[in-house]
Each structure stands twice: as C-alpha cells, then as structure tokens.
C-alpha cells in the first residue's frame, strides 16, 4: 500500500486528488494539508510514502515545506505538482530535495505512475520536459568546475561510474545509457544504484544536481 499526503491550498484540488487516489487499489490518502506548515506537521505524524506537494500556497510555500520535510531524514518523498512546465519554483523545489515534479494537467495514469515511482525511490520528471528542465537548471546554477575539484565522493567513483554519472546529468534514461555503453539495462541499474550511494544522492534528480554542480554535465544543444 502506497500512502499519500495531499498538500494543496485549494479544497477542490485536494478532493479531486483524494477521489482519484482512493479509487485505485494499492494507494491510500492518509491525510490532507492546506499549507506548508500543516504539511510538515502531518508528514511527521503520518509518515506517508509520498507527499503530493503544491508549490504556491500562502504562508510556508511548497518549497520551504519540502526542504523541512526532507531535512528530517524521514521516509517521506516529495512529488511536486506545478502549473507551468518551467515554473520558476521548480529549480528551487529540486534543490530543496523534491524527488520530482509533474504538471497539474498530467493524465491520471501519469500521476499514479509518478507516485508509485517516487515511493519506490525513483525520481520523476514530466517526460516531455526533462531536457528543457535540465537546460533551465544549468542556466541557474553557477558555473562549476571540470569535475576534478577534489570532492572525495567523485574520487570514490570508478571510471565507468563516472561515465554513468555524466549520462545521468544529461538526462539520459537507463535504456539510453545501456545503448550508449553497450550494457544491459540491469547492469546500468546496478551502476546507477552504486553511483547514487557513493555520492550520497537520494535519487536520480539529486544526482543530476550533483553532476551540474561539479561541472560534469552541461545542457545539450537543441
């Protein structure tokens, strides 16, 4: 059973999400919150698998609430919902530790799949927007080094793991990485898991941030 805390300042939105999620076997809404402060409190009390987080709310917004929830080191992962594909807040939300974001106009099956993926420890970005988001992310991040800044986490990576990290930073999927390096997808998955562990990243999105911060990734042209 995947448990979900729904956070949105609009009662009708919360009702709609609850109706959808509670109608699906294996998913249960364990609580609702109308603002960030309430979200942080209920996440601590209810320990849901996933916090479905709105961004724009009065008082403590979704970004600060995400930061506080992630900072506790608890089990809950945050999936941010945003209205615009390159919302100015998305970059900050990912920095705060969100495990991904989807658009509010996502189809029900996309939302459900995203919740399951985040609950399983994966990162989720609206598929059509991944590389656009990475380009925007790179624009907002201060220029990094060449990947040789002495960070011991980089030194712990093998040459292959470093290549995998670069590929993750470019937004490649496991299947794309497998094709590029002539590996099986199961082998790629193993490599990705080791990379995340060695650099201390919760998920793939945090690995992307790490790659950009250390100058290992740049937006691709086009």
mmCIF file with all atom_site columns, C-alpha atoms in Angstrom, residues 20-191:
data_model
loop_
_atom_site.group_PDB
_atom_site.id
_atom_site.type_symbol
_atom_site.label_atom_id
_atom_site.label_alt_id
_atom_site.label_comp_id
_atom_site.label_asym_id
_atom_site.label_entity_id
_atom_site.label_seq_id
_atom_site.pdbx_PDB_ins_code
_atom_site.Cartn_x
_atom_site.Cartn_y
_atom_site.Cartn_z
_atom_site.occupancy
_atom_site.B_iso_or_equiv
_atom_site.pdbx_formal_charge
_atom_site.auth_seq_id
_atom_site.auth_comp_id
_atom_site.auth_asym_id
_atom_site.auth_atom_id
_atom_site.pdbx_PDB_model_num
ATOM 1   C CA . UNK A 1 20  ? -8.627  9.583  -7.691  1.00 0.00 ? 20  UNK A CA 1
ATOM 2   C CA . UNK A 1 21  ? -6.051  8.039  -5.375  1.00 0.00 ? 21  UNK A CA 1
ATOM 3   C CA . UNK A 1 22  ? -8.509  6.303  -3.061  1.00 0.00 ? 22  UNK A CA 1
ATOM 4   C CA . UNK A 1 23  ? -10.220 4.726  -6.069  1.00 0.00 ? 23  UNK A CA 1
ATOM 5   C CA . UNK A 1 24  ? -7.045  2.875  -7.043  1.00 0.00 ? 24  UNK A CA 1
ATOM 6   C CA . UNK A 1 25  ? -6.114  -0.376 -5.284  1.00 0.00 ? 25  UNK A CA 1
ATOM 7   C CA . UNK A 1 26  ? -2.783  -0.109 -3.518  1.00 0.00 ? 26  UNK A CA 1
ATOM 8   C CA . UNK A 1 27  ? -2.945  3.659  -2.973  1.00 0.00 ? 27  UNK A CA 1
ATOM 9   C CA . UNK A 1 28  ? -4.357  5.412  0.077   1.00 0.00 ? 28  UNK A CA 1
ATOM 10  C CA . UNK A 1 29  ? -4.622  9.090  1.017   1.00 0.00 ? 29  UNK A CA 1
ATOM 11  C CA . UNK A 1 30  ? -3.760  9.214  4.719   1.00 0.00 ? 30  UNK A CA 1
ATOM 12  C CA . UNK A 1 31  ? -4.136  12.957 5.152   1.00 0.00 ? 31  UNK A CA 1
ATOM 13  C CA . UNK A 1 32  ? -4.528  16.413 3.642   1.00 0.00 ? 32  UNK A CA 1
ATOM 14  C CA . UNK A 1 33  ? -2.869  19.759 4.305   1.00 0.00 ? 33  UNK A CA 1
ATOM 15  C CA . UNK A 1 34  ? -3.809  23.238 3.122   1.00 0.00 ? 34  UNK A CA 1
ATOM 16  C CA . UNK A 1 35  ? -0.430  24.930 3.600   1.00 0.00 ? 35  UNK A CA 1
ATOM 17  C CA . UNK A 1 36  ? 3.236   24.192 4.168   1.00 0.00 ? 36  UNK A CA 1
ATOM 18  C CA . UNK A 1 37  ? 3.290   24.357 7.957   1.00 0.00 ? 37  UNK A CA 1
ATOM 19  C CA . UNK A 1 38  ? 0.474   21.842 8.175   1.00 0.00 ? 38  UNK A CA 1
ATOM 20  C CA . UNK A 1 39  ? 2.201   19.660 5.579   1.00 0.00 ? 39  UNK A CA 1
ATOM 21  C CA . UNK A 1 40  ? 5.407   19.468 7.623   1.00 0.00 ? 40  UNK A CA 1
ATOM 22  C CA . UNK A 1 41  ? 3.490   18.588 10.782  1.00 0.00 ? 41  UNK A CA 1
ATOM 23  C CA . UNK A 1 42  ? 1.344   15.938 9.126   1.00 0.00 ? 42  UNK A CA 1
ATOM 24  C CA . UNK A 1 43  ? 4.297   14.402 7.271   1.00 0.00 ? 43  UNK A CA 1
ATOM 25  C CA . UNK A 1 44  ? 5.995   13.911 10.648  1.00 0.00 ? 44  UNK A CA 1
ATOM 26  C CA . UNK A 1 45  ? 2.853   12.471 12.221  1.00 0.00 ? 45  UNK A CA 1
ATOM 27  C CA . UNK A 1 46  ? 1.639   10.258 9.393   1.00 0.00 ? 46  UNK A CA 1
ATOM 28  C CA . UNK A 1 47  ? 4.962   9.309  7.734   1.00 0.00 ? 47  UNK A CA 1
ATOM 29  C CA . UNK A 1 48  ? 3.417   8.869  4.273   1.00 0.00 ? 48  UNK A CA 1
ATOM 30  C CA . UNK A 1 49  ? 5.375   7.262  1.458   1.00 0.00 ? 49  UNK A CA 1
ATOM 31  C CA . UNK A 1 50  ? 4.738   10.263 -0.794  1.00 0.00 ? 50  UNK A CA 1
ATOM 32  C CA . UNK A 1 51  ? 3.840   13.894 -0.157  1.00 0.00 ? 51  UNK A CA 1
ATOM 33  C CA . UNK A 1 52  ? 1.988   15.300 -3.166  1.00 0.00 ? 52  UNK A CA 1
ATOM 34  C CA . UNK A 1 53  ? 3.067   18.925 -2.832  1.00 0.00 ? 53  UNK A CA 1
ATOM 35  C CA . UNK A 1 54  ? 1.596   22.058 -4.357  1.00 0.00 ? 54  UNK A CA 1
ATOM 36  C CA . UNK A 1 55  ? 4.093   24.915 -4.743  1.00 0.00 ? 55  UNK A CA 1
ATOM 37  C CA . UNK A 1 56  ? 2.172   28.143 -4.456  1.00 0.00 ? 56  UNK A CA 1
ATOM 38  C CA . UNK A 1 57  ? 0.469   28.342 -1.092  1.00 0.00 ? 57  UNK A CA 1
ATOM 39  C CA . UNK A 1 58  ? 0.039   31.164 1.441   1.00 0.00 ? 58  UNK A CA 1
ATOM 40  C CA . UNK A 1 59  ? 2.454   31.299 4.358   1.00 0.00 ? 59  UNK A CA 1
ATOM 41  C CA . UNK A 1 60  ? 5.012   28.493 4.147   1.00 0.00 ? 60  UNK A CA 1
ATOM 42  C CA . UNK A 1 61  ? 5.042   27.526 0.475   1.00 0.00 ? 61  UNK A CA 1
ATOM 43  C CA . UNK A 1 62  ? 5.711   24.130 -1.052  1.00 0.00 ? 62  UNK A CA 1
ATOM 44  C CA . UNK A 1 63  ? 9.432   24.734 -1.497  1.00 0.00 ? 63  UNK A CA 1
ATOM 45  C CA . UNK A 1 64  ? 10.112  25.526 2.140   1.00 0.00 ? 64  UNK A CA 1
ATOM 46  C CA . UNK A 1 65  ? 7.805   22.718 3.244   1.00 0.00 ? 65  UNK A CA 1
ATOM 47  C CA . UNK A 1 66  ? 9.728   20.317 1.008   1.00 0.00 ? 66  UNK A CA 1
ATOM 48  C CA . UNK A 1 67  ? 13.028  21.490 2.465   1.00 0.00 ? 67  UNK A CA 1
ATOM 49  C CA . UNK A 1 68  ? 11.780  20.943 6.014   1.00 0.00 ? 68  UNK A CA 1
ATOM 50  C CA . UNK A 1 69  ? 10.323  17.516 5.294   1.00 0.00 ? 69  UNK A CA 1
ATOM 51  C CA . UNK A 1 70  ? 13.466  16.280 3.541   1.00 0.00 ? 70  UNK A CA 1
ATOM 52  C CA . UNK A 1 71  ? 15.701  17.729 6.267   1.00 0.00 ? 71  UNK A CA 1
ATOM 53  C CA . UNK A 1 72  ? 14.127  15.436 8.854   1.00 0.00 ? 72  UNK A CA 1
ATOM 54  C CA . UNK A 1 73  ? 15.655  12.445 7.097   1.00 0.00 ? 73  UNK A CA 1
ATOM 55  C CA . UNK A 1 74  ? 12.326  10.649 7.247   1.00 0.00 ? 74  UNK A CA 1
ATOM 56  C CA . UNK A 1 75  ? 10.934  8.136  4.805   1.00 0.00 ? 75  UNK A CA 1
ATOM 57  C CA . UNK A 1 76  ? 8.560   10.502 3.011   1.00 0.00 ? 76  UNK A CA 1
ATOM 58  C CA . UNK A 1 77  ? 9.467   11.584 -0.505  1.00 0.00 ? 77  UNK A CA 1
ATOM 59  C CA . UNK A 1 78  ? 8.060   14.715 -2.100  1.00 0.00 ? 78  UNK A CA 1
ATOM 60  C CA . UNK A 1 79  ? 6.476   14.871 -5.543  1.00 0.00 ? 79  UNK A CA 1
ATOM 61  C CA . UNK A 1 80  ? 5.850   18.479 -6.529  1.00 0.00 ? 80  UNK A CA 1
ATOM 62  C CA . UNK A 1 81  ? 2.941   19.475 -8.752  1.00 0.00 ? 81  UNK A CA 1
ATOM 63  C CA . UNK A 1 82  ? 3.363   22.637 -10.773 1.00 0.00 ? 82  UNK A CA 1
ATOM 64  C CA . UNK A 1 83  ? 1.130   24.562 -13.139 1.00 0.00 ? 83  UNK A CA 1
ATOM 65  C CA . UNK A 1 84  ? 3.748   25.558 -15.707 1.00 0.00 ? 84  UNK A CA 1
ATOM 66  C CA . UNK A 1 85  ? 6.309   23.378 -17.438 1.00 0.00 ? 85  UNK A CA 1
ATOM 67  C CA . UNK A 1 86  ? 9.187   25.653 -16.434 1.00 0.00 ? 86  UNK A CA 1
ATOM 68  C CA . UNK A 1 87  ? 7.730   27.164 -13.314 1.00 0.00 ? 87  UNK A CA 1
ATOM 69  C CA . UNK A 1 88  ? 10.256  29.488 -11.678 1.00 0.00 ? 88  UNK A CA 1
ATOM 70  C CA . UNK A 1 89  ? 9.898   27.461 -8.499  1.00 0.00 ? 89  UNK A CA 1
ATOM 71  C CA . UNK A 1 90  ? 10.759  24.048 -9.924  1.00 0.00 ? 90  UNK A CA 1
ATOM 72  C CA . UNK A 1 91  ? 14.516  24.568 -9.720  1.00 0.00 ? 91  UNK A CA 1
ATOM 73  C CA . UNK A 1 92  ? 14.231  25.626 -6.095  1.00 0.00 ? 92  UNK A CA 1
ATOM 74  C CA . UNK A 1 93  ? 11.968  22.679 -5.310  1.00 0.00 ? 93  UNK A CA 1
ATOM 75  C CA . UNK A 1 94  ? 14.518  20.216 -6.673  1.00 0.00 ? 94  UNK A CA 1
ATOM 76  C CA . UNK A 1 95  ? 17.234  21.965 -4.707  1.00 0.00 ? 95  UNK A CA 1
ATOM 77  C CA . UNK A 1 96  ? 15.088  21.564 -1.624  1.00 0.00 ? 96  UNK A CA 1
ATOM 78  C CA . UNK A 1 97  ? 15.121  17.793 -2.100  1.00 0.00 ? 97  UNK A CA 1
ATOM 79  C CA . UNK A 1 98  ? 11.962  17.020 -4.055  1.00 0.00 ? 98  UNK A CA 1
ATOM 80  C CA . UNK A 1 99  ? 12.058  13.686 -5.833  1.00 0.00 ? 99  UNK A CA 1
ATOM 81  C CA . UNK A 1 100 ? 10.467  15.137 -8.931  1.00 0.00 ? 100 UNK A CA 1
ATOM 82  C CA . UNK A 1 101 ? 7.677   17.145 -10.412 1.00 0.00 ? 101 UNK A CA 1
ATOM 83  C CA . UNK A 1 102 ? 4.683   16.670 -12.634 1.00 0.00 ? 102 UNK A CA 1
ATOM 84  C CA . UNK A 1 103 ? 2.334   19.125 -14.247 1.00 0.00 ? 103 UNK A CA 1
ATOM 85  C CA . UNK A 1 104 ? -1.113  19.583 -12.787 1.00 0.00 ? 104 UNK A CA 1
ATOM 86  C CA . UNK A 1 105 ? -2.604  18.744 -16.169 1.00 0.00 ? 105 UNK A CA 1
ATOM 87  C CA . UNK A 1 106 ? -0.961  15.303 -16.157 1.00 0.00 ? 106 UNK A CA 1
ATOM 88  C CA . UNK A 1 107 ? -3.269  12.423 -17.010 1.00 0.00 ? 107 UNK A CA 1
ATOM 89  C CA . UNK A 1 108 ? -4.468  10.362 -14.041 1.00 0.00 ? 108 UNK A CA 1
ATOM 90  C CA . UNK A 1 109 ? -2.361  7.380  -15.092 1.00 0.00 ? 109 UNK A CA 1
ATOM 91  C CA . UNK A 1 110 ? 0.737   9.594  -15.272 1.00 0.00 ? 110 UNK A CA 1
ATOM 92  C CA . UNK A 1 111 ? 0.125   10.926 -11.776 1.00 0.00 ? 111 UNK A CA 1
ATOM 93  C CA . UNK A 1 112 ? -0.425  7.433  -10.387 1.00 0.00 ? 112 UNK A CA 1
ATOM 94  C CA . UNK A 1 113 ? 2.696   6.098  -12.093 1.00 0.00 ? 113 UNK A CA 1
ATOM 95  C CA . UNK A 1 114 ? 4.685   9.057  -10.770 1.00 0.00 ? 114 UNK A CA 1
ATOM 96  C CA . UNK A 1 115 ? 3.525   8.454  -7.214  1.00 0.00 ? 115 UNK A CA 1
ATOM 97  C CA . UNK A 1 116 ? 4.446   4.767  -7.420  1.00 0.00 ? 116 UNK A CA 1
ATOM 98  C CA . UNK A 1 117 ? 7.848   5.566  -8.895  1.00 0.00 ? 117 UNK A CA 1
ATOM 99  C CA . UNK A 1 118 ? 8.686   8.114  -6.210  1.00 0.00 ? 118 UNK A CA 1
ATOM 100 C CA . UNK A 1 119 ? 7.501   5.733  -3.494  1.00 0.00 ? 119 UNK A CA 1
ATOM 101 C CA . UNK A 1 120 ? 9.867   3.107  -4.936  1.00 0.00 ? 120 UNK A CA 1
ATOM 102 C CA . UNK A 1 121 ? 12.809  5.503  -4.677  1.00 0.00 ? 121 UNK A CA 1
ATOM 103 C CA . UNK A 1 122 ? 12.954  6.688  -8.270  1.00 0.00 ? 122 UNK A CA 1
ATOM 104 C CA . UNK A 1 123 ? 12.900  10.269 -9.480  1.00 0.00 ? 123 UNK A CA 1
ATOM 105 C CA . UNK A 1 124 ? 10.121  11.608 -11.675 1.00 0.00 ? 124 UNK A CA 1
ATOM 106 C CA . UNK A 1 125 ? 10.096  14.488 -14.129 1.00 0.00 ? 125 UNK A CA 1
ATOM 107 C CA . UNK A 1 126 ? 7.327   15.066 -16.628 1.00 0.00 ? 126 UNK A CA 1
ATOM 108 C CA . UNK A 1 127 ? 8.895   13.143 -19.562 1.00 0.00 ? 127 UNK A CA 1
ATOM 109 C CA . UNK A 1 128 ? 8.482   15.735 -22.300 1.00 0.00 ? 128 UNK A CA 1
ATOM 110 C CA . UNK A 1 129 ? 10.109  18.389 -20.120 1.00 0.00 ? 129 UNK A CA 1
ATOM 111 C CA . UNK A 1 130 ? 13.228  16.633 -18.857 1.00 0.00 ? 130 UNK A CA 1
ATOM 112 C CA . UNK A 1 131 ? 15.858  18.170 -21.132 1.00 0.00 ? 131 UNK A CA 1
ATOM 113 C CA . UNK A 1 132 ? 14.174  21.592 -21.074 1.00 0.00 ? 132 UNK A CA 1
ATOM 114 C CA . UNK A 1 133 ? 14.318  21.497 -17.303 1.00 0.00 ? 133 UNK A CA 1
ATOM 115 C CA . UNK A 1 134 ? 17.985  20.487 -17.354 1.00 0.00 ? 134 UNK A CA 1
ATOM 116 C CA . UNK A 1 135 ? 18.754  23.396 -19.661 1.00 0.00 ? 135 UNK A CA 1
ATOM 117 C CA . UNK A 1 136 ? 16.970  25.778 -17.296 1.00 0.00 ? 136 UNK A CA 1
ATOM 118 C CA . UNK A 1 137 ? 18.692  24.192 -14.331 1.00 0.00 ? 137 UNK A CA 1
ATOM 119 C CA . UNK A 1 138 ? 22.111  24.707 -15.905 1.00 0.00 ? 138 UNK A CA 1
ATOM 120 C CA . UNK A 1 139 ? 21.299  28.341 -16.623 1.00 0.00 ? 139 UNK A CA 1
ATOM 121 C CA . UNK A 1 140 ? 20.507  28.943 -12.964 1.00 0.00 ? 140 UNK A CA 1
ATOM 122 C CA . UNK A 1 141 ? 23.453  27.046 -11.491 1.00 0.00 ? 141 UNK A CA 1
ATOM 123 C CA . UNK A 1 142 ? 26.728  28.971 -11.097 1.00 0.00 ? 142 UNK A CA 1
ATOM 124 C CA . UNK A 1 143 ? 29.452  27.706 -13.459 1.00 0.00 ? 143 UNK A CA 1
ATOM 125 C CA . UNK A 1 144 ? 31.053  24.599 -11.990 1.00 0.00 ? 144 UNK A CA 1
ATOM 126 C CA . UNK A 1 145 ? 34.498  23.168 -12.333 1.00 0.00 ? 145 UNK A CA 1
ATOM 127 C CA . UNK A 1 146 ? 35.766  20.393 -14.545 1.00 0.00 ? 146 UNK A CA 1
ATOM 128 C CA . UNK A 1 147 ? 34.809  17.592 -12.217 1.00 0.00 ? 147 UNK A CA 1
ATOM 129 C CA . UNK A 1 148 ? 38.223  17.479 -10.572 1.00 0.00 ? 148 UNK A CA 1
ATOM 130 C CA . UNK A 1 149 ? 37.555  19.737 -7.604  1.00 0.00 ? 149 UNK A CA 1
ATOM 131 C CA . UNK A 1 150 ? 38.801  17.223 -5.092  1.00 0.00 ? 150 UNK A CA 1
ATOM 132 C CA . UNK A 1 151 ? 35.397  16.131 -3.809  1.00 0.00 ? 151 UNK A CA 1
ATOM 133 C CA . UNK A 1 152 ? 36.073  12.707 -2.224  1.00 0.00 ? 152 UNK A CA 1
ATOM 134 C CA . UNK A 1 153 ? 32.735  11.457 -3.496  1.00 0.00 ? 153 UNK A CA 1
ATOM 135 C CA . UNK A 1 154 ? 33.981  11.847 -7.065  1.00 0.00 ? 154 UNK A CA 1
ATOM 136 C CA . UNK A 1 155 ? 37.198  10.082 -6.180  1.00 0.00 ? 155 UNK A CA 1
ATOM 137 C CA . UNK A 1 156 ? 35.218  7.094  -4.959  1.00 0.00 ? 156 UNK A CA 1
ATOM 138 C CA . UNK A 1 157 ? 33.679  6.532  -8.407  1.00 0.00 ? 157 UNK A CA 1
ATOM 139 C CA . UNK A 1 158 ? 35.150  4.094  -10.890 1.00 0.00 ? 158 UNK A CA 1
ATOM 140 C CA . UNK A 1 159 ? 35.703  5.320  -14.457 1.00 0.00 ? 159 UNK A CA 1
ATOM 141 C CA . UNK A 1 160 ? 32.526  3.564  -15.565 1.00 0.00 ? 160 UNK A CA 1
ATOM 142 C CA . UNK A 1 161 ? 30.509  5.014  -12.683 1.00 0.00 ? 161 UNK A CA 1
ATOM 143 C CA . UNK A 1 162 ? 31.771  8.472  -13.554 1.00 0.00 ? 162 UNK A CA 1
ATOM 144 C CA . UNK A 1 163 ? 30.594  7.962  -17.144 1.00 0.00 ? 163 UNK A CA 1
ATOM 145 C CA . UNK A 1 164 ? 27.218  6.852  -15.838 1.00 0.00 ? 164 UNK A CA 1
ATOM 146 C CA . UNK A 1 165 ? 27.003  9.960  -13.644 1.00 0.00 ? 165 UNK A CA 1
ATOM 147 C CA . UNK A 1 166 ? 27.717  12.195 -16.627 1.00 0.00 ? 166 UNK A CA 1
ATOM 148 C CA . UNK A 1 167 ? 24.994  10.420 -18.593 1.00 0.00 ? 167 UNK A CA 1
ATOM 149 C CA . UNK A 1 168 ? 22.534  10.828 -15.719 1.00 0.00 ? 168 UNK A CA 1
ATOM 150 C CA . UNK A 1 169 ? 23.428  14.512 -15.638 1.00 0.00 ? 169 UNK A CA 1
ATOM 151 C CA . UNK A 1 170 ? 22.467  14.791 -19.295 1.00 0.00 ? 170 UNK A CA 1
ATOM 152 C CA . UNK A 1 171 ? 19.033  13.355 -18.537 1.00 0.00 ? 171 UNK A CA 1
ATOM 153 C CA . UNK A 1 172 ? 19.589  10.008 -20.224 1.00 0.00 ? 172 UNK A CA 1
ATOM 154 C CA . UNK A 1 173 ? 17.305  7.114  -19.323 1.00 0.00 ? 173 UNK A CA 1
ATOM 155 C CA . UNK A 1 174 ? 18.664  3.702  -18.345 1.00 0.00 ? 174 UNK A CA 1
ATOM 156 C CA . UNK A 1 175 ? 17.837  2.361  -21.806 1.00 0.00 ? 175 UNK A CA 1
ATOM 157 C CA . UNK A 1 176 ? 19.721  5.222  -23.468 1.00 0.00 ? 176 UNK A CA 1
ATOM 158 C CA . UNK A 1 177 ? 22.727  4.652  -21.210 1.00 0.00 ? 177 UNK A CA 1
ATOM 159 C CA . UNK A 1 178 ? 22.616  0.915  -21.951 1.00 0.00 ? 178 UNK A CA 1
ATOM 160 C CA . UNK A 1 179 ? 22.630  1.555  -25.708 1.00 0.00 ? 179 UNK A CA 1
ATOM 161 C CA . UNK A 1 180 ? 25.441  4.099  -25.479 1.00 0.00 ? 180 UNK A CA 1
ATOM 162 C CA . UNK A 1 181 ? 27.780  1.900  -23.432 1.00 0.00 ? 181 UNK A CA 1
ATOM 163 C CA . UNK A 1 182 ? 26.586  -1.468 -24.802 1.00 0.00 ? 182 UNK A CA 1
ATOM 164 C CA . UNK A 1 183 ? 25.385  -2.698 -21.425 1.00 0.00 ? 183 UNK A CA 1
ATOM 165 C CA . UNK A 1 184 ? 22.265  -4.497 -20.275 1.00 0.00 ? 184 UNK A CA 1
ATOM 166 C CA . UNK A 1 185 ? 19.665  -2.359 -18.552 1.00 0.00 ? 185 UNK A CA 1
ATOM 167 C CA . UNK A 1 186 ? 20.041  -4.451 -15.393 1.00 0.00 ? 186 UNK A CA 1
ATOM 168 C CA . UNK A 1 187 ? 23.784  -3.672 -15.361 1.00 0.00 ? 187 UNK A CA 1
ATOM 169 C CA . UNK A 1 188 ? 23.043  0.024  -15.848 1.00 0.00 ? 188 UNK A CA 1
ATOM 170 C CA . UNK A 1 189 ? 20.559  -0.086 -12.977 1.00 0.00 ? 189 UNK A CA 1
ATOM 171 C CA . UNK A 1 190 ? 23.256  -1.611 -10.764 1.00 0.00 ? 190 UNK A CA 1
ATOM 172 C CA . UNK A 1 191 ? 25.747  1.089  -11.774 1.00 0.00 ? 191 UNK A CA 1
#
